[in-house]
Amino acid sequence: MLQPGGLIFRAALCAFLGLTVAGCADWFGPSHPDPAAQMPALEQNITKLVQAERAKIDPKAHSLTIDAELVDVARKRSAEMARTNSFAGNGDPHMSATILMNQDAKFQGLVGENVAAQRFDPEQTIDPEVFAKRFVDGWLASKPHKENLSFADYDHTGVGAAANGDTIYVTQLFTTNLGLGAQDGDATSQVNPVASPQKGKEDAQEPPLRGAIVPNNPAGTPENAPER
């Protein structure tokens, strides 16, 4: 049988340990999730929002299939932007298309790219839904971005996000083979710049086409573009 004194002693000990743990938490301050851990959820939310906006803008637009290869390319593109704190891609203005064609020797078709950046407070938890809406709203407010994300022929997509410091970088890629099928794997990789998705579709009828990407697409709107 426990002695009364022993019971009191254990209760006091437990209380002391509880206060010690609480004190340690206050000493080190509240912890925040690693921004990188929030990126997959952000990518998913952006994909859903863009899918919904395409249906609103053009009910006849193809539904977008998430393509693992495009997700991989988009993540590499965003990681490079985060690393350099710049929208430039190692001097290659069509970095995404170049990576895609280097990874897939048989790709042939139209590649569209939307990129953007948003600041965030490193001391606060990133809300994937809130930031996804900010990114998509920014694209919708920009005519070239909106034209790109709503082009009805696109049927595959991939979103990649990366964070560095206090900035999140996002890339969304869209592709369609325009009914051309796969390219001969021995063909030379080539990016044919076009002025718009529609122009790319028209130019695709003039062989040989290896790949195309929309150039001069403003990389983010003024309010969300990071400082260079």
N, CA and C of each residue as an Amber inpcrd file, in Angstrom:
protein
   684
   0.8730000  -1.1930000   0.0000000   0.0000000   0.0000000   0.0000000
   0.9030000   1.2340000   0.0000000   0.5380000   2.2530000  -0.8550000
   1.3150000   3.4650000  -0.9140000   1.0910000   4.3000000   0.3300000
   2.1600000   4.9030000   0.8400000   2.0330000   5.8050000   1.9620000
   1.5340000   7.1480000   1.4540000   0.7560000   7.8530000   2.2280000
   0.2360000   9.1590000   1.8130000   1.3420000  10.0830000   1.3390000
   2.4530000  10.0490000   2.0930000   3.5350000  10.9460000   1.6950000
   4.0610000  10.6230000   0.3140000   4.1550000   9.3050000   0.0110000
   4.6480000   8.9080000  -1.2940000   3.7360000   9.3670000  -2.4060000
   2.4720000   9.3030000  -2.1920000   1.5000000   9.7280000  -3.1920000
   1.6430000  11.2120000  -3.4710000   1.7830000  11.9740000  -2.4150000
   1.9470000  13.4270000  -2.5760000   3.2320000  13.7310000  -3.3330000
   4.2840000  13.0220000  -3.0050000   5.5770000  13.2560000  -3.6500000
   5.4870000  13.0230000  -5.1580000   4.8280000  11.9320000  -5.5990000
   4.7350000  11.6160000  -7.0220000   3.8830000  12.6400000  -7.7690000
   2.8310000  13.1090000  -7.1320000   1.9950000  14.1170000  -7.7590000
   2.7990000  15.3930000  -7.9720000   3.5900000  15.7400000  -6.9870000
   4.3990000  16.9510000  -7.0930000   5.4520000  16.7930000  -8.1750000
   6.0410000  15.6150000  -8.2870000   7.0570000  15.3560000  -9.2850000
   6.4760000  15.5000000 -10.6790000   5.2930000  14.9280000 -10.8970000
   4.6390000  15.0120000 -12.2070000   4.3620000  16.4620000 -12.5650000
   3.9070000  17.2370000 -11.5860000   3.6180000  18.6450000 -11.8340000
   4.8920000  19.3830000 -12.2130000   5.9870000  19.0670000 -11.5520000
   7.2690000  19.7190000 -11.8310000   7.7350000  19.4160000 -13.2520000
   7.6060000  18.1490000 -13.6810000   8.0130000  17.7710000 -15.0280000
   7.1780000  18.4930000 -16.0720000   5.8660000  18.6100000 -15.7850000
   4.9970000  19.2970000 -16.7270000   5.4050000  20.7500000 -16.9000000
   5.7550000  21.4040000 -15.8080000   6.1750000  22.7940000 -15.8820000
   7.5010000  22.9320000 -16.6090000   8.3650000  21.9440000 -16.4140000
   9.6720000  21.9850000 -17.0760000   9.5180000  21.8900000 -18.5890000
   8.6610000  20.9600000 -19.0700000   8.4400000  20.8000000 -20.5060000
   7.8410000  22.0670000 -21.0960000   6.8590000  22.6440000 -20.3770000
   6.2370000  23.8680000 -20.8560000   7.2640000  24.9890000 -20.9290000
   8.1410000  25.0490000 -19.9320000   9.1590000  26.0810000 -19.9220000
  10.1130000  25.9420000 -21.0860000  10.4700000  24.7130000 -21.4510000
  11.3600000  24.4740000 -22.5890000  10.7130000  24.9400000 -23.8820000
   9.4120000  24.6830000 -24.0370000   8.7030000  25.0860000 -25.2470000
   8.7310000  26.5950000 -25.3920000   8.5350000  27.3140000 -24.2690000
   8.5690000  28.7650000 -24.3220000   9.9710000  29.2660000 -24.6200000
  10.9710000  28.5440000 -24.1140000  12.3630000  28.9620000 -24.2900000
  12.7620000  28.9320000 -25.7620000  12.3950000  27.8500000 -26.4600000
  12.7790000  27.7010000 -27.8600000  11.7870000  28.3770000 -28.8100000
  10.6140000  28.7450000 -28.3420000   9.6270000  29.4130000 -29.1810000
   8.8300000  28.4010000 -29.9810000   7.6990000  28.8320000 -30.5400000
   6.8350000  27.9270000 -31.3080000   7.5260000  27.4790000 -32.5910000
   7.2930000  26.2400000 -32.9690000   7.8950000  25.7270000 -34.2040000
   6.9320000  25.8950000 -35.3670000   7.4730000  26.0850000 -36.5600000
   6.6590000  26.2460000 -37.7540000   7.0250000  25.1540000 -38.7560000
   6.0580000  24.6630000 -39.5010000   6.3390000  23.6100000 -40.4780000
   7.3550000  24.0760000 -41.5130000   8.1740000  23.1750000 -41.9540000
   9.1260000  23.4800000 -43.0160000   8.3280000  23.8530000 -44.2660000
   8.6050000  25.0260000 -44.8990000   7.8690000  25.4270000 -46.0950000
   7.8600000  24.3470000 -47.1780000   8.9640000  23.6030000 -47.2740000
   9.0470000  22.5550000 -48.2920000   7.9620000  21.5030000 -48.1040000
   7.5570000  21.2870000 -46.8580000   6.5330000  20.2820000 -46.5740000
   5.1550000  20.7180000 -47.0730000   4.9890000  22.0230000 -47.2960000
   3.6980000  22.5450000 -47.7520000   3.5990000  22.6030000 -49.2800000
   4.7140000  22.4060000 -49.9720000   4.7140000  22.5700000 -51.4310000
   3.8250000  21.5640000 -52.1740000   3.8320000  20.2690000 -51.8100000
   2.9440000  19.3290000 -52.5190000   1.4740000  19.7220000 -52.4200000
   1.0430000  20.1790000 -51.2420000  -0.3550000  20.5990000 -51.0720000
  -0.6360000  21.8400000 -51.9020000   0.3270000  22.7450000 -51.9790000
   0.1680000  23.9460000 -52.7990000   0.0280000  23.5600000 -54.2680000
   0.8550000  22.6390000 -54.7180000   0.7820000  22.1780000 -56.1120000
  -0.5900000  21.5860000 -56.4230000  -1.0890000  20.7790000 -55.5230000
  -2.3980000  20.1420000 -55.7290000  -3.5150000  21.1620000 -55.7880000
  -3.4630000  22.1620000 -54.9270000  -4.5050000  23.1820000 -54.9070000
  -4.4710000  24.0420000 -56.1660000  -3.2840000  24.3560000 -56.6560000
  -3.1720000  25.1340000 -57.8900000  -3.7490000  24.3440000 -59.0560000
  -3.4280000  23.0590000 -59.1100000  -3.9420000  22.2090000 -60.1970000
  -5.4620000  22.2000000 -60.1930000  -6.0690000  22.0530000 -59.0260000
  -7.5260000  22.0220000 -58.9190000  -8.1520000  23.3510000 -59.3450000
  -7.5640000  24.4560000 -58.8970000  -8.1170000  25.7640000 -59.2280000
  -8.0260000  26.0520000 -60.7220000  -6.8890000  25.7160000 -61.3260000
  -6.7300000  25.9520000 -62.7580000  -7.6880000  25.0730000 -63.5510000
  -7.8610000  23.8490000 -63.1200000  -8.8070000  22.9500000 -63.7770000
 -10.2120000  23.5600000 -63.7610000 -10.5990000  24.1040000 -62.6230000
 -11.9220000  24.7070000 -62.4890000 -12.0510000  25.9650000 -63.3450000
 -11.0060000  26.7800000 -63.3910000 -11.0580000  28.0070000 -64.1830000
 -11.1370000  27.7040000 -65.6740000 -10.4320000  26.6770000 -66.1180000
 -10.5090000  26.2890000 -67.5350000 -11.9470000  25.9250000 -67.9110000
 -12.6030000  25.1940000 -67.0440000 -13.9840000  24.7830000 -67.3190000
 -14.9160000  25.9900000 -67.3730000 -14.6320000  26.9990000 -66.5440000
 -15.4580000  28.2080000 -66.5610000 -15.2360000  29.0150000 -67.8410000
 -13.9670000  29.1610000 -68.2060000 -13.6150000  29.9830000 -69.3710000
 -14.0610000  29.3270000 -70.6680000 -13.8450000  28.0280000 -70.7860000
 -14.2230000  27.2920000 -71.9940000 -14.6920000  25.8990000 -71.6050000
 -16.0010000  25.7040000 -71.5250000 -16.5470000  24.3950000 -71.1420000
 -16.0880000  23.2550000 -72.0470000 -15.6120000  23.5960000 -73.2430000
 -15.1700000  22.5690000 -74.1760000 -13.6810000  22.2420000 -74.0280000
 -13.0240000  22.9320000 -73.1230000 -11.5870000  22.7000000 -72.9360000
 -11.3520000  21.2860000 -72.4050000 -10.2460000  20.6790000 -72.8520000
  -9.8940000  19.3400000 -72.3780000  -9.6580000  19.3660000 -70.8720000
 -10.0420000  18.3010000 -70.2130000  -9.6920000  18.1390000 -68.8090000
  -8.2010000  17.8340000 -68.7460000  -7.5260000  18.3980000 -67.7640000
  -6.0810000  18.2130000 -67.6640000  -5.7260000  16.9720000 -66.8590000
  -4.9000000  16.1230000 -67.4580000  -4.3890000  14.9430000 -66.7670000
  -3.0550000  15.3060000 -66.1250000  -2.9130000  15.0060000 -64.8480000
  -1.6480000  15.2820000 -64.1710000  -0.5990000  14.2990000 -64.6760000
   0.4860000  14.8210000 -65.2120000   1.5450000  14.0180000 -65.8080000
   2.7720000  14.0430000 -64.8980000   3.1950000  12.8890000 -64.4430000
   4.3200000  12.8030000 -63.4960000   5.5940000  13.4120000 -64.0760000
   5.8000000  13.2360000 -65.3610000   7.0070000  13.7920000 -65.9820000
   6.9540000  15.3140000 -65.9840000   5.7740000  15.8830000 -66.2450000
   5.6340000  17.3340000 -66.2370000   5.7880000  17.8920000 -64.8190000
   5.2880000  17.1520000 -63.8340000   5.4620000  17.5730000 -62.4410000
   6.9560000  17.6270000 -62.1210000   7.6930000  16.6260000 -62.5520000
   9.1290000  16.5750000 -62.3010000   9.8370000  17.7610000 -62.9520000
   9.4900000  18.0580000 -64.1980000  10.1120000  19.1810000 -64.9060000
   9.7420000  20.4990000 -64.2350000   8.4720000  20.6520000 -63.8650000
   8.0170000  21.8800000 -63.2200000   8.7310000  22.0920000 -61.8910000
   8.9420000  21.0190000 -61.1540000   9.6540000  21.1430000 -59.8730000
  11.1130000  21.5390000 -60.0920000  11.7280000  21.0050000 -61.1210000
  13.1160000  21.3700000 -61.4180000  13.1980000  22.8420000 -61.8160000
  12.2290000  23.2900000 -62.5920000  12.1920000  24.6920000 -63.0210000
  12.0310000  25.6100000 -61.8070000  11.1030000  25.2710000 -60.9180000
  10.8790000  26.1010000 -59.7340000  12.0770000  26.0650000 -58.7870000
  12.6970000  24.9070000 -58.6570000  13.8720000  24.7840000 -57.7950000
  15.0080000  25.6670000 -58.3080000  15.1410000  25.7480000 -59.6170000
  16.1800000  26.5920000 -60.2030000  15.8690000  28.0670000 -59.9500000
  14.5980000  28.4440000 -60.0640000  14.2180000  29.8270000 -59.7820000
  14.4860000  30.1610000 -58.3180000  14.1580000  29.2340000 -57.4300000
  14.3800000  29.4560000 -56.0030000  15.8760000  29.5610000 -55.6980000
  16.6690000  28.7550000 -56.3710000  18.1140000  28.7560000 -56.1310000
  18.7410000  30.0760000 -56.5580000  18.2740000  30.6230000 -57.6850000
  18.8720000  31.8390000 -58.2400000  18.0940000  33.1040000 -57.9020000
  16.9110000  32.9240000 -57.2610000  16.0300000  34.0620000 -56.9820000
  15.7700000  34.8500000 -58.2530000  15.4780000  34.1220000 -59.3150000
  15.2740000  34.7440000 -60.6200000  14.3760000  33.8650000 -61.4670000
  13.6400000  34.4900000 -62.3960000  12.8090000  33.7300000 -63.3140000
  13.6190000  33.1830000 -64.4910000  14.8240000  33.7030000 -64.6760000
  15.6700000  33.2510000 -65.7850000  16.0970000  31.8100000 -65.5400000
  16.2470000  31.0670000 -66.6210000  16.6150000  29.6630000 -66.4910000
  17.9840000  29.3550000 -67.0610000  19.0300000  29.7410000 -66.3340000
  20.3960000  29.4680000 -66.7990000  20.6490000  29.9940000 -68.2020000
  20.0180000  31.1220000 -68.5260000  20.2100000  31.7000000 -69.8510000
  19.3450000  31.0660000 -70.9150000  18.5790000  30.0300000 -70.5660000
  17.6920000  29.3700000 -71.5220000  16.2710000  29.8660000 -71.2660000
  15.7120000  30.6950000 -72.1570000  14.3650000  31.2290000 -71.9460000
  13.2740000  30.1670000 -72.0470000  13.6460000  29.0050000 -72.5460000
  12.6730000  27.9190000 -72.7010000  13.1450000  26.6820000 -71.9480000
  13.6380000  26.9250000 -70.7230000  14.2530000  25.8690000 -69.9210000
  13.3370000  24.6660000 -69.7370000  12.0630000  24.9010000 -69.4660000
  11.1410000  23.7910000 -69.2200000  11.0140000  22.8800000 -70.4290000
  10.8640000  23.4940000 -71.6130000  10.7400000  22.6950000 -72.8290000
  12.0220000  21.9270000 -73.1090000  13.1630000  22.5760000 -72.8640000
  14.4530000  21.9210000 -73.0860000  14.6020000  20.7030000 -72.1830000
  14.2770000  20.8740000 -70.8930000  14.3730000  19.7470000 -69.9550000
  13.4430000  18.6280000 -70.3860000  12.2090000  18.9910000 -70.7380000
  11.2240000  17.9860000 -71.1310000  11.7020000  17.1790000 -72.3220000
  12.2030000  17.8460000 -73.3310000  12.6260000  17.1300000 -74.5380000
  13.9050000  16.3370000 -74.3180000  14.7470000  16.8000000 -73.4150000
  15.9450000  16.0290000 -73.0950000  15.5880000  14.7530000 -72.3390000
  14.5020000  14.8160000 -71.5280000  14.0820000  13.6440000 -70.7630000
  13.2120000  12.7020000 -71.5770000  12.4880000  13.2580000 -72.5500000
  11.5720000  12.4550000 -73.3630000  11.8980000  12.6550000 -74.8370000
  12.7100000  11.7500000 -75.3610000  13.1860000  11.8780000 -76.7460000
  12.0630000  11.8230000 -77.7730000  10.9060000  11.3220000 -77.3720000
   9.8110000  11.1770000 -78.3270000   8.7650000  12.2850000 -78.2240000
   8.9840000  13.2360000 -77.2780000   7.9740000  14.2880000 -77.1440000
   7.9120000  15.1540000 -78.3830000   6.6880000  15.4370000 -78.7970000
   6.4430000  16.3550000 -79.9000000   5.1090000  17.0370000 -79.6230000
   5.0930000  18.3350000 -79.6490000   3.8530000  19.0280000 -79.3950000
   4.0740000  20.4270000 -78.8630000   3.0460000  20.9420000 -78.2280000
   3.0690000  22.3020000 -77.7160000   3.2470000  22.2900000 -76.2080000
   4.1720000  23.1310000 -75.7300000   4.4300000  23.2540000 -74.2930000
   4.1160000  24.6870000 -73.8720000   3.2690000  24.8320000 -72.8720000
   2.9710000  26.1540000 -72.3260000   3.4640000  26.2260000 -70.8960000
   3.9160000  27.3760000 -70.4900000   4.4560000  27.5350000 -69.1380000
   3.9450000  28.8140000 -68.4920000   3.4720000  28.7060000 -67.2550000
   3.1630000  29.8620000 -66.4200000   4.0340000  29.7750000 -65.1760000
   4.7250000  30.8610000 -64.8560000   5.5190000  30.9070000 -63.6390000
   5.1490000  32.1580000 -62.8540000   5.3740000  32.1110000 -61.5640000
   5.0860000  33.2600000 -60.7040000   5.7780000  33.0570000 -59.3650000
   5.7860000  34.1210000 -58.5600000   6.3890000  34.0550000 -57.2290000
   5.5490000  34.8530000 -56.2500000   5.5450000  34.4170000 -54.9920000
   4.8210000  35.0970000 -53.9320000   5.6950000  35.1430000 -52.6860000
   5.6540000  36.2840000 -52.0000000   6.3520000  36.4000000 -50.7290000
   5.5390000  35.7150000 -49.6290000   6.2270000  35.2500000 -48.5970000
   5.5390000  34.7150000 -47.4270000   6.3520000  35.0450000 -46.1840000
   5.7040000  34.9980000 -45.0380000   6.3590000  35.2730000 -43.7660000
   6.9090000  33.9610000 -43.2070000   8.2350000  33.8140000 -43.1360000
   8.8340000  32.5660000 -42.6360000   8.3970000  32.2140000 -41.2150000
   7.8950000  33.2170000 -40.4710000   7.4570000  32.9620000 -39.1030000
   6.0290000  32.4400000 -39.0390000   5.3570000  32.4270000 -40.1770000
   3.9750000  31.9740000 -40.2230000   3.8530000  30.6990000 -41.0610000
   2.8670000  29.8890000 -40.7310000   2.6120000  28.6660000 -41.4970000
   2.0050000  29.0270000 -42.8530000   2.4770000  28.4000000 -43.8970000
   1.9430000  28.6390000 -45.2380000   0.6150000  27.9090000 -45.3890000
  -0.4090000  28.6400000 -45.8040000  -1.7180000  28.0390000 -46.0660000
  -1.7920000  27.7020000 -47.5560000  -1.7330000  26.4200000 -47.9400000
  -1.7220000  26.0410000 -49.3570000  -2.9220000  26.5520000 -50.1450000
  -4.0950000  26.5730000 -49.5260000  -5.2890000  27.0370000 -50.2290000
  -5.2320000  28.5340000 -50.5070000  -4.8070000  29.2930000 -49.5150000
  -4.7190000  30.7420000 -49.6700000  -3.6860000  31.1110000 -50.7310000
  -2.5110000  30.5110000 -50.6600000  -1.4610000  30.8450000 -51.6150000
  -1.7880000  30.3400000 -53.0210000  -2.4550000  29.2110000 -53.1260000
  -2.8450000  28.7060000 -54.4370000  -3.7690000  29.7110000 -55.1250000
  -4.7000000  30.2440000 -54.3800000  -5.6360000  31.2210000 -54.9500000
  -4.9030000  32.4800000 -55.3770000  -3.9190000  32.9010000 -54.5930000
  -3.1400000  34.0930000 -54.9620000  -2.4110000  33.8770000 -56.2830000
  -1.7840000  32.7110000 -56.4170000  -1.0550000  32.4260000 -57.6570000
  -2.0010000  32.4030000 -58.8580000  -3.0870000  31.6800000 -58.7420000
  -4.0150000  31.5480000 -59.8620000  -4.6900000  32.8800000 -60.1750000
  -5.0670000  33.6450000 -59.1670000  -5.6660000  34.9610000 -59.4000000
  -4.6890000  35.8670000 -60.1440000  -3.3990000  35.7630000 -59.8040000
  -2.3930000  36.5580000 -60.4970000  -2.3160000  36.1960000 -61.9670000
  -2.3570000  34.9100000 -62.2680000  -2.3300000  34.4750000 -63.6700000
  -3.5800000  34.9150000 -64.4130000  -4.7160000  34.8240000 -63.7620000
  -5.9680000  35.2120000 -64.4160000  -6.0160000  36.7050000 -64.7060000
  -5.2910000  37.4870000 -63.9120000  -5.2660000  38.9340000 -64.1120000
  -4.3060000  39.3460000 -65.2290000  -3.5170000  38.3920000 -65.7090000
  -2.5480000  38.6540000 -66.7750000  -3.0360000  37.9820000 -68.0590000
  -3.2430000  38.7480000 -69.1070000  -3.8000000  38.2010000 -70.3520000
  -2.9890000  37.0320000 -70.9020000  -1.6480000  37.1410000 -71.0150000
  -0.8780000  36.0050000 -71.5570000  -0.9960000  34.7470000 -70.6920000
  -0.9690000  34.9370000 -69.3680000  -1.0800000  33.7820000 -68.4810000
  -2.4660000  33.1370000 -68.6030000  -3.4890000  33.9790000 -68.6320000
  -4.8570000  33.4610000 -68.7270000  -5.0560000  32.7310000 -70.0530000
  -4.5300000  33.3050000 -71.1180000  -4.6400000  32.6720000 -72.4330000
  -3.9390000  31.3190000 -72.4260000  -2.8300000  31.2680000 -71.7340000
  -2.0540000  30.0310000 -71.6760000  -2.7980000  28.9470000 -70.8900000
  -3.2520000  29.2800000 -69.7010000  -3.8790000  28.2490000 -68.8550000
  -5.2480000  27.8070000 -69.3650000  -5.8770000  28.6450000 -70.2170000
  -7.2120000  28.3050000 -70.7040000  -7.2240000  27.7210000 -72.1160000
  -6.0470000  27.5620000 -72.7410000  -5.9990000  27.0240000 -74.1000000
  -6.6140000  25.6300000 -74.1220000  -7.6890000  25.4890000 -74.8670000
  -8.5280000  24.2850000 -74.8050000  -7.8170000  23.0000000 -75.2000000
  -6.7920000  23.0860000 -76.0680000  -6.1460000  21.8700000 -76.5690000
  -5.2210000  21.2110000 -75.5500000  -4.7520000  21.9640000 -74.5710000
  -3.8850000  21.3510000 -73.5700000  -4.6430000  20.2300000 -72.8640000
  -3.9710000  19.0930000 -72.6960000  -4.6400000  17.9790000 -72.0150000
  -3.8000000  17.3390000 -70.9090000  -2.5620000  17.8170000 -70.7410000
  -1.7100000  17.3210000 -69.6570000  -1.0950000  18.5060000 -68.9210000
  -0.8440000  18.3200000 -67.6460000  -0.2650000  19.4060000 -66.8540000
   0.6110000  18.8660000 -65.7430000   1.4160000  19.7510000 -65.1920000
   2.2510000  19.4200000 -64.0430000   2.5990000  20.7090000 -63.3290000
   2.4760000  20.7280000 -62.0220000   2.7910000  21.9180000 -61.2300000
   3.9370000  21.5940000 -60.2860000   4.8750000  22.5190000 -60.1870000
   5.9950000  22.3470000 -59.2720000   6.1950000  23.6210000 -58.4700000
   6.4490000  23.4940000 -57.1830000   6.6540000  24.6520000 -56.3170000
   7.9140000  24.4690000 -55.4880000   8.5730000  25.5730000 -55.1970000
   9.7790000  25.5370000 -54.3650000   9.8610000  26.8320000 -53.5730000
  10.3830000  26.7420000 -52.3560000  10.5110000  27.9210000 -51.4980000
  11.9630000  28.1440000 -51.1260000  12.3240000  29.4250000 -51.0200000
  13.6690000  29.7780000 -50.6010000  13.5910000  31.1170000 -49.8810000
  14.0780000  31.1620000 -48.6460000  14.0000000  32.4010000 -47.8900000
  12.5620000  32.7490000 -47.5830000  12.0930000  33.8520000 -48.1650000
  10.7160000  34.2790000 -47.9410000   9.9050000  34.3070000 -49.2340000
  10.3200000  33.5130000 -50.2140000   9.6420000  33.5300000 -51.5140000
   9.3020000  32.1180000 -51.9900000   8.0920000  31.9790000 -52.5030000
   7.6540000  30.7100000 -53.1060000   7.6200000  30.8970000 -54.6190000
   8.2250000  29.9780000 -55.3270000   8.2170000  30.0020000 -56.7880000
   7.3590000  28.8380000 -57.2940000   6.5440000  29.1270000 -58.3030000
   5.6610000  28.0980000 -58.8540000   5.7680000  28.0680000 -60.3740000
   5.7460000  26.8640000 -60.9100000   5.7140000  26.6420000 -62.3540000
   4.5530000  25.7130000 -62.6690000   3.7460000  26.0850000 -63.6640000
   2.7460000  25.1470000 -64.1680000   2.9910000  24.9580000 -65.6580000
   3.1190000  23.7090000 -66.0490000   3.3310000  23.3650000 -67.4520000
   2.0720000  22.7410000 -68.0360000   1.8420000  23.0180000 -69.3090000
   0.7240000  22.4470000 -70.0510000   1.2690000  21.8820000 -71.3450000
   0.7640000  20.7290000 -71.7590000   1.1940000  20.1810000 -73.0380000
   0.0370000  19.5560000 -73.8030000   0.2420000  19.4650000 -75.0920000
  -0.6400000  18.7100000 -75.9740000   0.2030000  18.2760000 -77.1570000
  -0.0220000  17.0630000 -77.6490000   0.7350000  16.6260000 -78.8250000
   0.0430000  17.0530000 -80.1030000  -1.0930000  17.7650000 -79.9710000
  -1.8090000  18.3120000 -81.1170000  -2.1950000  17.2400000 -82.1240000
  -2.2790000  16.0050000 -81.6370000  -2.6600000  14.9120000 -82.5240000
  -1.5520000  14.4480000 -83.4460000  -0.3310000  14.9070000 -83.1840000
   0.7960000  14.5750000 -84.0600000   1.4380000  13.2410000 -83.7150000
   1.1610000  12.7310000 -82.5030000   1.7760000  11.4770000 -82.1000000
   3.2070000  11.6840000 -81.6520000   3.8920000  10.5850000 -81.3840000
   5.2720000  10.6480000 -80.8970000   6.2360000  10.9370000 -82.0300000
   7.3140000  11.6320000 -81.6920000   8.3620000  11.9640000 -82.6460000
   9.3840000  10.8380000 -82.7130000  10.0490000  10.7050000 -83.8530000
  11.1360000   9.7440000 -83.9850000  12.1790000  10.0530000 -82.9250000
  12.5340000   9.0850000 -82.1300000  13.4760000   9.2900000 -81.0440000
  14.8350000   9.7790000 -81.4850000  15.1680000   9.6240000 -82.7740000
  16.4690000  10.0620000 -83.2700000  16.4580000  11.5140000 -83.7130000
  15.2940000  12.1620000 -83.6390000  15.1910000  13.5440000 -84.0910000
  15.9710000  14.4690000 -83.1510000  16.4270000  15.5860000 -83.7020000
  17.1710000  16.5550000 -82.9140000  16.2190000  17.3620000 -82.0420000
  16.5730000  17.5100000 -80.7780000  15.7420000  18.3090000 -79.8760000
  15.7750000  19.7610000 -80.3280000  14.6220000  20.3600000 -80.4610000
  14.5460000  21.7370000 -80.9180000  13.3350000  22.4160000 -80.3180000
  13.5350000  23.6310000 -79.8310000  12.4320000  24.4260000 -79.3110000
  12.0920000  25.4880000 -80.3460000  10.8430000  25.4880000 -80.7840000
  10.3980000  26.4740000 -81.7570000   9.5190000  27.4940000 -81.0390000
  10.0430000  28.6780000 -80.7270000   9.2520000  29.6810000 -80.0100000
   8.0320000  30.1110000 -80.8240000   6.9390000  30.3170000 -80.1400000
   5.7180000  30.7910000 -80.7930000   5.1370000  31.9330000 -79.9680000
   4.2890000  32.7350000 -80.5800000   3.7630000  33.9220000 -79.9230000
   2.5890000  33.6340000 -79.0060000   1.9010000  32.5160000 -79.2400000
   0.7320000  32.1760000 -78.4320000   0.4200000  30.7000000 -78.6290000
  -0.3870000  30.1190000 -77.7600000  -0.7590000  28.7150000 -77.9500000
  -1.4330000  28.4710000 -79.2870000  -2.3090000  29.3820000 -79.6880000
  -3.0060000  29.2130000 -80.9600000  -2.0370000  29.2530000 -82.1310000
  -1.0660000  30.1750000 -82.0710000  -0.0600000  30.2660000 -83.1330000
   0.7720000  29.0000000 -83.1570000   1.0610000  28.4460000 -81.9640000
   1.8130000  27.1980000 -81.9120000   1.0400000  26.0730000 -82.5760000
  -0.2590000  26.0500000 -82.3730000  -1.1060000  25.0320000 -82.9930000
  -1.0800000  25.1560000 -84.5020000  -1.1210000  26.3820000 -84.9940000
  -1.0840000  26.6120000 -86.4400000   0.2750000  26.2440000 -87.0160000
   1.3470000  26.6180000 -86.3110000   2.7000000  26.3230000 -86.8070000
   2.9950000  24.8300000 -86.7970000   2.2960000  24.0820000 -85.9380000
   2.5420000  22.6430000 -85.8290000   2.1630000  21.9020000 -87.1050000
   1.3930000  22.5400000 -87.9440000   0.9970000  21.8950000 -89.1910000
   2.1060000  21.9720000 -90.2350000   3.1750000  22.6990000 -89.9040000
   4.3010000  22.8370000 -90.8320000   5.4880000  22.0560000 -90.2850000
   5.7060000  20.8360000 -90.7300000   6.8070000  20.0080000 -90.2150000
   8.1560000  20.5990000 -90.6110000   9.2400000  20.2280000 -89.9140000
   9.1960000  19.2970000 -88.7780000   9.0050000  20.0370000 -87.4530000
   8.1350000  19.5630000 -86.6200000   7.9420000  20.1220000 -85.2930000
   8.5850000  19.1860000 -84.2820000   9.3940000  19.7430000 -83.4050000
   9.9800000  18.9280000 -82.3360000   9.3930000  19.3260000 -80.9930000
   9.1540000  20.6300000 -80.8140000   8.5710000  21.0980000 -79.5720000
   8.3750000  22.5950000 -79.6570000   7.4500000  23.1240000 -78.8980000
   7.2150000  24.5660000 -78.9190000   6.8420000  25.0350000 -77.5230000
   7.1810000  26.2660000 -77.2170000   6.7980000  26.8490000 -75.9300000
   6.4350000  28.3010000 -76.1490000   5.4880000  28.8010000 -75.3710000
   5.0520000  30.1820000 -75.5110000   6.1190000  31.1090000 -74.9310000
   6.7380000  31.9800000 -75.7300000   7.7750000  32.8910000 -75.2310000
   7.1680000  34.2150000 -74.7820000   8.0080000  35.0580000 -74.2160000
   7.5940000  36.3990000 -73.7970000   6.3600000  36.3670000 -72.9170000
   6.2180000  35.3040000 -72.1520000   5.0940000  35.1720000 -71.2320000
   5.5210000  35.7930000 -69.9110000   4.9820000  36.9600000 -69.5420000
   5.4480000  37.6450000 -68.3290000   5.5310000  36.7060000 -67.1260000
   6.6870000  36.6580000 -66.5220000   6.9160000  35.7310000 -65.4040000
   6.4020000  36.3190000 -64.1090000   5.1190000  36.2850000 -63.9140000
   4.5330000  36.8210000 -62.7030000   4.0370000  38.2330000 -62.9150000
   3.0470000  38.6340000 -62.2000000   2.5280000  39.9960000 -62.3220000
   3.3360000  40.9210000 -61.4350000   3.3240000  42.2300000 -61.6930000
   4.1550000  43.1560000 -60.9300000   3.9860000  43.0250000 -59.4200000
   2.7520000  42.7510000 -58.9650000   2.5310000  42.7010000 -57.5240000
   3.0810000  41.4510000 -56.8740000   3.3920000  40.4210000 -57.6470000
   3.9170000  39.2220000 -56.9900000   5.3040000  38.8340000 -57.4820000
   5.8630000  39.6180000 -58.3660000   7.1940000  39.3000000 -58.8670000
   8.2370000  39.6430000 -57.8060000   9.2060000  38.7530000 -57.5840000
  10.2270000  39.0330000 -56.5680000  11.2220000  40.0560000 -57.0620000
  11.9350000  40.6590000 -56.1350000  12.9590000  41.5990000 -56.5230000
  14.1070000  40.8390000 -57.1500000  14.6990000  41.3970000 -58.1750000
  15.8290000  40.7360000 -58.8420000  17.1270000  41.1260000 -58.1420000
